[in-house]
CSV table of C-alpha atoms and ligand atoms in Angstrom, one decimal:
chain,number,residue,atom,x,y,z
A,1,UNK,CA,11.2,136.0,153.8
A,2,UNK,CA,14.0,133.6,154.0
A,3,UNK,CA,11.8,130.6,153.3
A,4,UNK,CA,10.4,132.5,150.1
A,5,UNK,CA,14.4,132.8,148.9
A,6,UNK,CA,15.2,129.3,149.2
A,7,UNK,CA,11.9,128.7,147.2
A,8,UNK,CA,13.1,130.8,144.8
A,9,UNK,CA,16.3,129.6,144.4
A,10,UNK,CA,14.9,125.8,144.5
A,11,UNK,CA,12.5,126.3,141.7
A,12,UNK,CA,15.1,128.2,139.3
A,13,UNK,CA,17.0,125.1,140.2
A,14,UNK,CA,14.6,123.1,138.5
A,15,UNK,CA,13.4,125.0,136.0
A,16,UNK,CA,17.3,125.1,134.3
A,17,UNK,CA,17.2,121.4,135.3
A,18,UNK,CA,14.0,120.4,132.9
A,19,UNK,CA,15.6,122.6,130.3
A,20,UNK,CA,18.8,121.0,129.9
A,21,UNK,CA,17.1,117.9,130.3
A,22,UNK,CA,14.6,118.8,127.5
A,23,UNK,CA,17.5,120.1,124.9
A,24,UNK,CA,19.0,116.8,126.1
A,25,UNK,CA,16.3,114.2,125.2
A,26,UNK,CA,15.3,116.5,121.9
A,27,UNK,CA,19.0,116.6,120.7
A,28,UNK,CA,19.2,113.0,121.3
A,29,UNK,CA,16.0,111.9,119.5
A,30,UNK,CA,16.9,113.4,116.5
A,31,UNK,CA,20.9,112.3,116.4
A,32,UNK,CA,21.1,110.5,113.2
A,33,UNK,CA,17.7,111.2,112.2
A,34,UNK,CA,15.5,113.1,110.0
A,35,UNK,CA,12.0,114.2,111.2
A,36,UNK,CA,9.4,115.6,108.1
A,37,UNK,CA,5.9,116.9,109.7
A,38,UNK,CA,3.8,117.3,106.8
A,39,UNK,CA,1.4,120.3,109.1
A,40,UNK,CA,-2.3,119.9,109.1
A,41,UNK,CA,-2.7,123.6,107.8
A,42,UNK,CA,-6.1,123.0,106.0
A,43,UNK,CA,-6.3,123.7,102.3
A,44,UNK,CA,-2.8,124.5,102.0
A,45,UNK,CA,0.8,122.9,102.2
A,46,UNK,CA,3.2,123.2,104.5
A,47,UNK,CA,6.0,121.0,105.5
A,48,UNK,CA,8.9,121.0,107.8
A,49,UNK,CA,12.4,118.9,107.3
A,50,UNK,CA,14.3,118.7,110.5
A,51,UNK,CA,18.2,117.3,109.9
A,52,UNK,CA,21.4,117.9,111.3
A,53,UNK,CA,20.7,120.9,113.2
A,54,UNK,CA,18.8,122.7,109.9
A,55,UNK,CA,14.9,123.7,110.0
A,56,UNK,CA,13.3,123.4,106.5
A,57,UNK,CA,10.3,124.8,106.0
A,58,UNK,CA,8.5,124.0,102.7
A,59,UNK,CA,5.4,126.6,101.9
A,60,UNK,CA,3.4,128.1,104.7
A,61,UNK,CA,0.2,127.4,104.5
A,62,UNK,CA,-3.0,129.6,104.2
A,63,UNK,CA,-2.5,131.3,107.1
A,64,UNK,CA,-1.0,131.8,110.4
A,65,UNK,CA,-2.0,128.3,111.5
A,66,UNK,CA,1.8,126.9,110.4
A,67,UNK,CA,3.2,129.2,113.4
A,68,UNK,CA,1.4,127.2,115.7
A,69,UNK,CA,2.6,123.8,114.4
A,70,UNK,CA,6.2,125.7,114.4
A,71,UNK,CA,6.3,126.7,118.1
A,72,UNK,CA,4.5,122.9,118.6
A,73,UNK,CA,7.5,121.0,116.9
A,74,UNK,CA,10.2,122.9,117.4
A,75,UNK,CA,12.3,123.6,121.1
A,76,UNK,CA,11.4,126.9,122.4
A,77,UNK,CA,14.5,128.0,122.1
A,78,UNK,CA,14.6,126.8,118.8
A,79,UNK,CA,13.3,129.9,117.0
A,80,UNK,CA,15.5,129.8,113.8
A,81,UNK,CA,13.9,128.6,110.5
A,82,UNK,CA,17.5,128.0,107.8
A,83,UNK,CA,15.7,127.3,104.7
A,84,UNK,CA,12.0,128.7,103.8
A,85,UNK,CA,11.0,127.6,100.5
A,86,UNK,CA,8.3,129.0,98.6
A,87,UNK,CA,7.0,126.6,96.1
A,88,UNK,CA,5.0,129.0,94.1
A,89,UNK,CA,3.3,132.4,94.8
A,90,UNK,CA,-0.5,131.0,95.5
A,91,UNK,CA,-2.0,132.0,99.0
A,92,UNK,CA,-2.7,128.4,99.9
A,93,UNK,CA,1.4,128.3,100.3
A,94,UNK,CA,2.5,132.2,100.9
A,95,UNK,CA,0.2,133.4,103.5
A,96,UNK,CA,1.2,131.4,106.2
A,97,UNK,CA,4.8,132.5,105.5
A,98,UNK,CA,4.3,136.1,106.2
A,99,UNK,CA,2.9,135.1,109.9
A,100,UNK,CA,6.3,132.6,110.3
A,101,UNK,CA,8.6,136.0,109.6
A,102,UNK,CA,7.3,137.8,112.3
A,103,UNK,CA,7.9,135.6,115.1
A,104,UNK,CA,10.8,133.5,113.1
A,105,UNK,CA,14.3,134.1,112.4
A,106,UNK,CA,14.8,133.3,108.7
A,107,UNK,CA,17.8,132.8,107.2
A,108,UNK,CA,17.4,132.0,103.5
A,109,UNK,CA,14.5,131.9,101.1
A,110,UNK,CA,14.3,130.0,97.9
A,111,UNK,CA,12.2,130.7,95.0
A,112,UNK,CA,11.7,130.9,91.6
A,113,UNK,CA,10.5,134.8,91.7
A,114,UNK,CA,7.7,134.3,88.9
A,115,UNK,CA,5.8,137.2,88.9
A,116,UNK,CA,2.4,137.6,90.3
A,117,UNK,CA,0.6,140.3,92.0
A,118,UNK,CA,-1.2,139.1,94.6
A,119,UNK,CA,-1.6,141.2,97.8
A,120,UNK,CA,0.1,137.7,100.0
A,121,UNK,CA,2.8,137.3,97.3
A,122,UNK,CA,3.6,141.2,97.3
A,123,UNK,CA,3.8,141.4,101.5
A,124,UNK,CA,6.3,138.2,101.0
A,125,UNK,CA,8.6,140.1,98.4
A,126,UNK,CA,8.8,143.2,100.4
A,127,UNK,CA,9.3,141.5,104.0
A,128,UNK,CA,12.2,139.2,102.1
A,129,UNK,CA,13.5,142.3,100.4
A,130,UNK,CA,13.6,144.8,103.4
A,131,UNK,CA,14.5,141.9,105.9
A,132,UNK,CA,18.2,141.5,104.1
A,133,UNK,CA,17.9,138.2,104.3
A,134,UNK,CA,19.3,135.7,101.5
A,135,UNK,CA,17.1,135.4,99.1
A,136,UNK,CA,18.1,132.3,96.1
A,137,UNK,CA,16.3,132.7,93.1
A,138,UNK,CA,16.1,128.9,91.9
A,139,UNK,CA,17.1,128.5,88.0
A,140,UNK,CA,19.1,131.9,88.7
A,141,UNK,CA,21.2,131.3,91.8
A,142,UNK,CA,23.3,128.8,92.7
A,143,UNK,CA,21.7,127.0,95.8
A,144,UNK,CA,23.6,125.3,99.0
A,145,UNK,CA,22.8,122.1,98.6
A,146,UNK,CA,24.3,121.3,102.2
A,147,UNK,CA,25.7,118.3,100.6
A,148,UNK,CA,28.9,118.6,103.8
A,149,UNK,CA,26.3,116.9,105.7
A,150,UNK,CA,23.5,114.2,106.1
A,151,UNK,CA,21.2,115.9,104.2
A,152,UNK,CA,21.0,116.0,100.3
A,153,UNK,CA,18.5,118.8,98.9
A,154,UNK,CA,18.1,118.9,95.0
A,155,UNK,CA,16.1,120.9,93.0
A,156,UNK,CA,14.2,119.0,89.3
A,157,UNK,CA,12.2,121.8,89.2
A,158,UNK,CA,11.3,124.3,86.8
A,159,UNK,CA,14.4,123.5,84.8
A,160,UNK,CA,14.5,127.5,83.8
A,161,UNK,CA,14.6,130.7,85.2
A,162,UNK,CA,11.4,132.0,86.0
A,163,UNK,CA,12.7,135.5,87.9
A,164,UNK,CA,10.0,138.0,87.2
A,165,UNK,CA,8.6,136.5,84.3
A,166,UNK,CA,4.8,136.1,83.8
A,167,UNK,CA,3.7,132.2,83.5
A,168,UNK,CA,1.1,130.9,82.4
A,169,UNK,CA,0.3,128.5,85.0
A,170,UNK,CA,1.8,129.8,88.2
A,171,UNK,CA,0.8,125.6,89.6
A,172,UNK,CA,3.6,124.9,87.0
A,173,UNK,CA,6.1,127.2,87.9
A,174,UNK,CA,6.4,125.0,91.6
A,175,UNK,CA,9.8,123.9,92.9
A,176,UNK,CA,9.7,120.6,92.8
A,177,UNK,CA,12.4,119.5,95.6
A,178,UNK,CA,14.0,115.6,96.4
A,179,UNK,CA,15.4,115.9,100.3
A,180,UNK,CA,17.7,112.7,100.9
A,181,UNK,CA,18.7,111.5,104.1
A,182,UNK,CA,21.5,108.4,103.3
A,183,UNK,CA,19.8,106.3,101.4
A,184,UNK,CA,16.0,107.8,102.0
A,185,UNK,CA,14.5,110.7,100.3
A,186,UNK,CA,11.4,112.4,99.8
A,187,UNK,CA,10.2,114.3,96.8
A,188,UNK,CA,8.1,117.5,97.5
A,189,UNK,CA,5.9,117.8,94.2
A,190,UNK,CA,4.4,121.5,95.2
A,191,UNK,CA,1.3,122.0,92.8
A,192,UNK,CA,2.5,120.6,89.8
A,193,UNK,CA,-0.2,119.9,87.1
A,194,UNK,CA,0.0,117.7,83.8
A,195,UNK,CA,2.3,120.3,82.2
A,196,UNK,CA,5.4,120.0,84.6
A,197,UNK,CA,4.3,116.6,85.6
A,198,UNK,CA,4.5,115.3,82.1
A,199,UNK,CA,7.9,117.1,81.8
A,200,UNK,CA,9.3,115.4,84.9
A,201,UNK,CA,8.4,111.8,84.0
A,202,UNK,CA,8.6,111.7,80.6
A,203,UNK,CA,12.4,113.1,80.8
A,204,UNK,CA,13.4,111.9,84.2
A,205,UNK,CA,17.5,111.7,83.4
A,206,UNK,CA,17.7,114.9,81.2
A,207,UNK,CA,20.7,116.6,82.7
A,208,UNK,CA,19.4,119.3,84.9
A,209,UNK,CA,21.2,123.1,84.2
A,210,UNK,CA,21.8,123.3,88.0
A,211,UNK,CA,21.3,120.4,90.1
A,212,UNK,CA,22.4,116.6,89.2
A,213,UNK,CA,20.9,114.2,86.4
A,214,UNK,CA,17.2,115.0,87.3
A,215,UNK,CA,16.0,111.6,88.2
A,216,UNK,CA,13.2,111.7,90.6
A,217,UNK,CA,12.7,108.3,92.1
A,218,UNK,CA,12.0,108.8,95.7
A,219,UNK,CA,10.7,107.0,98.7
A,220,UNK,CA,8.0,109.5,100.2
A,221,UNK,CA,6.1,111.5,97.8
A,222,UNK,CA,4.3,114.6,98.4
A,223,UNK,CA,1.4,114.3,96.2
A,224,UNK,CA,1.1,117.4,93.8
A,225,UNK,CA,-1.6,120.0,93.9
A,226,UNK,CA,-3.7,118.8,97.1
A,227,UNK,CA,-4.4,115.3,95.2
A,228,UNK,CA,-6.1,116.9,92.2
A,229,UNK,CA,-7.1,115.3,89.3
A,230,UNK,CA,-4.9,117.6,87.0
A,231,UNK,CA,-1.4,116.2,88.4
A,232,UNK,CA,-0.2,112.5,89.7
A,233,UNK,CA,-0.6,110.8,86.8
A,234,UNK,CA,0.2,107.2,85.9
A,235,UNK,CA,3.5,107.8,84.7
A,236,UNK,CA,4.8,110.2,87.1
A,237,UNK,CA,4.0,107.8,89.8
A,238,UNK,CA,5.6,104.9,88.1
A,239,UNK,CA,8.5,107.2,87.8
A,240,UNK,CA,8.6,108.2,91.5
A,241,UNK,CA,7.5,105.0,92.9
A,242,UNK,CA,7.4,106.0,96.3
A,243,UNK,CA,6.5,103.5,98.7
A,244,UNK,CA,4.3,106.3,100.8
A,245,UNK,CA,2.3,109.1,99.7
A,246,UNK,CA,0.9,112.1,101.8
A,247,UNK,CA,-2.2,114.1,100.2
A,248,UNK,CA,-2.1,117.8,101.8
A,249,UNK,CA,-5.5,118.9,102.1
A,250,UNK,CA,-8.3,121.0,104.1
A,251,UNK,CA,-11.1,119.1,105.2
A,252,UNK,CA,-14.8,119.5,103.1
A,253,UNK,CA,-12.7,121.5,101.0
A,254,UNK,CA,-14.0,123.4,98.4
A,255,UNK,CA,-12.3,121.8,95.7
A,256,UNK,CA,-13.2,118.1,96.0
A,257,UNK,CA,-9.8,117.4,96.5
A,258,UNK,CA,-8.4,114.9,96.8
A,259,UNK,CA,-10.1,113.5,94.1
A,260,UNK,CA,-11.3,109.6,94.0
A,261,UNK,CA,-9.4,109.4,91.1
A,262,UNK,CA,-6.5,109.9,92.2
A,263,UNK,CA,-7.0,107.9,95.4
A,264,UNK,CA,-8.1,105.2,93.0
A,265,UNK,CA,-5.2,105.2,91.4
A,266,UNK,CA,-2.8,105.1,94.0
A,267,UNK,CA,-4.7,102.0,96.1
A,268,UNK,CA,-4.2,100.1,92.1
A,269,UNK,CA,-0.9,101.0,92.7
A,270,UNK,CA,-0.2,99.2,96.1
A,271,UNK,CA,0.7,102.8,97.0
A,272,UNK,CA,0.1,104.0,100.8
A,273,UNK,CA,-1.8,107.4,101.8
A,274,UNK,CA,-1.5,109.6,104.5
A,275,UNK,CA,-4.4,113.0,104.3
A,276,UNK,CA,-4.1,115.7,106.7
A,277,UNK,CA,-7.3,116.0,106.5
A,278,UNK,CA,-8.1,112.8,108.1
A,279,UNK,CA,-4.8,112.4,109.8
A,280,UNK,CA,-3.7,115.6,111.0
A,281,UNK,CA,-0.1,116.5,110.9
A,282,UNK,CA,1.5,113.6,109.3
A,283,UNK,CA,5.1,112.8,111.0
A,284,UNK,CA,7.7,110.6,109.6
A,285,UNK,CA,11.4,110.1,110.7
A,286,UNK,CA,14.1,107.8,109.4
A,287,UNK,CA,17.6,107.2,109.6
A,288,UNK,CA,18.7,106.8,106.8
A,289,UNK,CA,17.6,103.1,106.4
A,290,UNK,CA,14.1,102.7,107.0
A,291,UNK,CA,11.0,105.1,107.2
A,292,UNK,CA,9.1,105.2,110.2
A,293,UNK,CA,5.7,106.8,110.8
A,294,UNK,CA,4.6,107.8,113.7
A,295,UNK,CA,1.3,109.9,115.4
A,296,UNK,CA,1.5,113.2,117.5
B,1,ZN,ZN1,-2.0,124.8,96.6
């Protein structure tokens, strides 16, 4: 009986042990450091920004696949997401978000609140509504741009306030968001088509109502709208000029994305690709200087 005690009391030993070790080494690799996992959620998008202490999580996904790569990528006792941002209302980005509020603490939302009536986008509204917490309408409300730290987060777009209005083009009505580390940043295009993506490139310094001069040059781009045809084009590349690229998409999709087009273009371009659909989650971390990218 004894003997079974001091078992006990041994293995609780090491069990605190491996988790201070644990919180140790994970606090440690990420001093300094960003980390963006662009999640292998299928046809969908989903991405999380990890920075001085904050989890940002960019759309969800199509489903409740984007909890798994949450409780894979984050400490287990790291159960807090700070920011959520929905891009736009489309399943491919809201469903997975519904999932990440059952078993998540969320903090904030942003969104544009466009309206749309889809059962997903509905379920989100309500849950964000009856949840109490902040909810940042973006063109409407001013957003934290937790510019006390590290971490930069500006918003380009929609450059107008889109709070239940009806659109028509809810692809157009995306956030489009730049997330800076120092001197690195990474531009999160959402679904953009030609529309917005004209907008953005052809006017790239037109002062922006809410956030900065508007300029989108970045160093990691998140290729709009799954690499479709309909978005990416010549001129919003040129105006980006991002040195890496990453194509969010499901694998034999439906859709035929991402199209040869586009994939054209960007190889013409001396333009580097990542694919989830061929790479899995796609992880990239830098300090501030340089980008690295690295495999699960
Ligand atoms: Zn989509």
């Amino acid at each position: 009986m004894r003997k079974k005690k001091i078992l006990i009391i041994i293995l609780a030993l090491i069990a605190i042990n491996i988790y201070f070790l644990a919180r140790a080494v994970f606090s440690f690799s990420l001093d300094d450091k960003m980390r963006v996992i662009f999640f292998d959620v299928g046809q969908g998008d989903a991405s999380l920004v990890m920075a001085d202490g904050l989890n940002i999580l960019i759309d969800g996904g199509p489903d409740k696949k984007v909890v798994e790569k949450l409780d894979k990528y984050l400490p287990f006792w790291d159960r807090e997401i700070d920011i959520m941002v929905l891009t736009h209302p489309h399943a491919d980005h809201v469903a997975g978000l519904i999932d990440v509020f059952k078993k998540y603490q969320v903090d904030e939302v942003w969104m544009t609140g466009v309206l749309h009536s889809s059962y997903e986008y509905l379920e989100f509204l309500e849950i964000a509504r009856d949840s109490g917490m902040a909810t940042r309408m973006v063109g409407r409300d001013a957003i934290n741009r937790v510019s006390a730290t590290n971490i930069k987060i500006e918003i380009l777009y929609p450059r107008e306030d889109l709070f239940e209005k009806t659109v028509d083009n809810l692809n157009n009505s995306s956030i489009v968001l730049r997330i800076s580390y120092k001197d690195k940043s990474f531009l999160f295009a959402g679904d953009i088509e030609e529309k917005a993506d004209a907008e953005l490139c052809e006017k790239p310094l037109l002062s922006h109502p809410l956030e900065g001069e508007g300029n989108i040059r970045s160093d990691v781009l998140k290729i709009a709208h799954h690499g479709s045809a309909n978005a990416s084009s010549q001129c919003f590349l040129e105006a980006v000029k991002p040195e890496i690229t990453v194509i969010s998409a499901g694998r034999d999709n439906d859709f035929g994305m991402p199209s040869l087009r586009i994939l054209n273009r960007l190889e013409r371009m001396g333009i580097g690709v990542f694919r989830t659909d061929e790479d899995g989650d796609v992880i990239m971390e830098t300090d501030g200087k340089e980008i690295k990218k690295f495999t699960p």
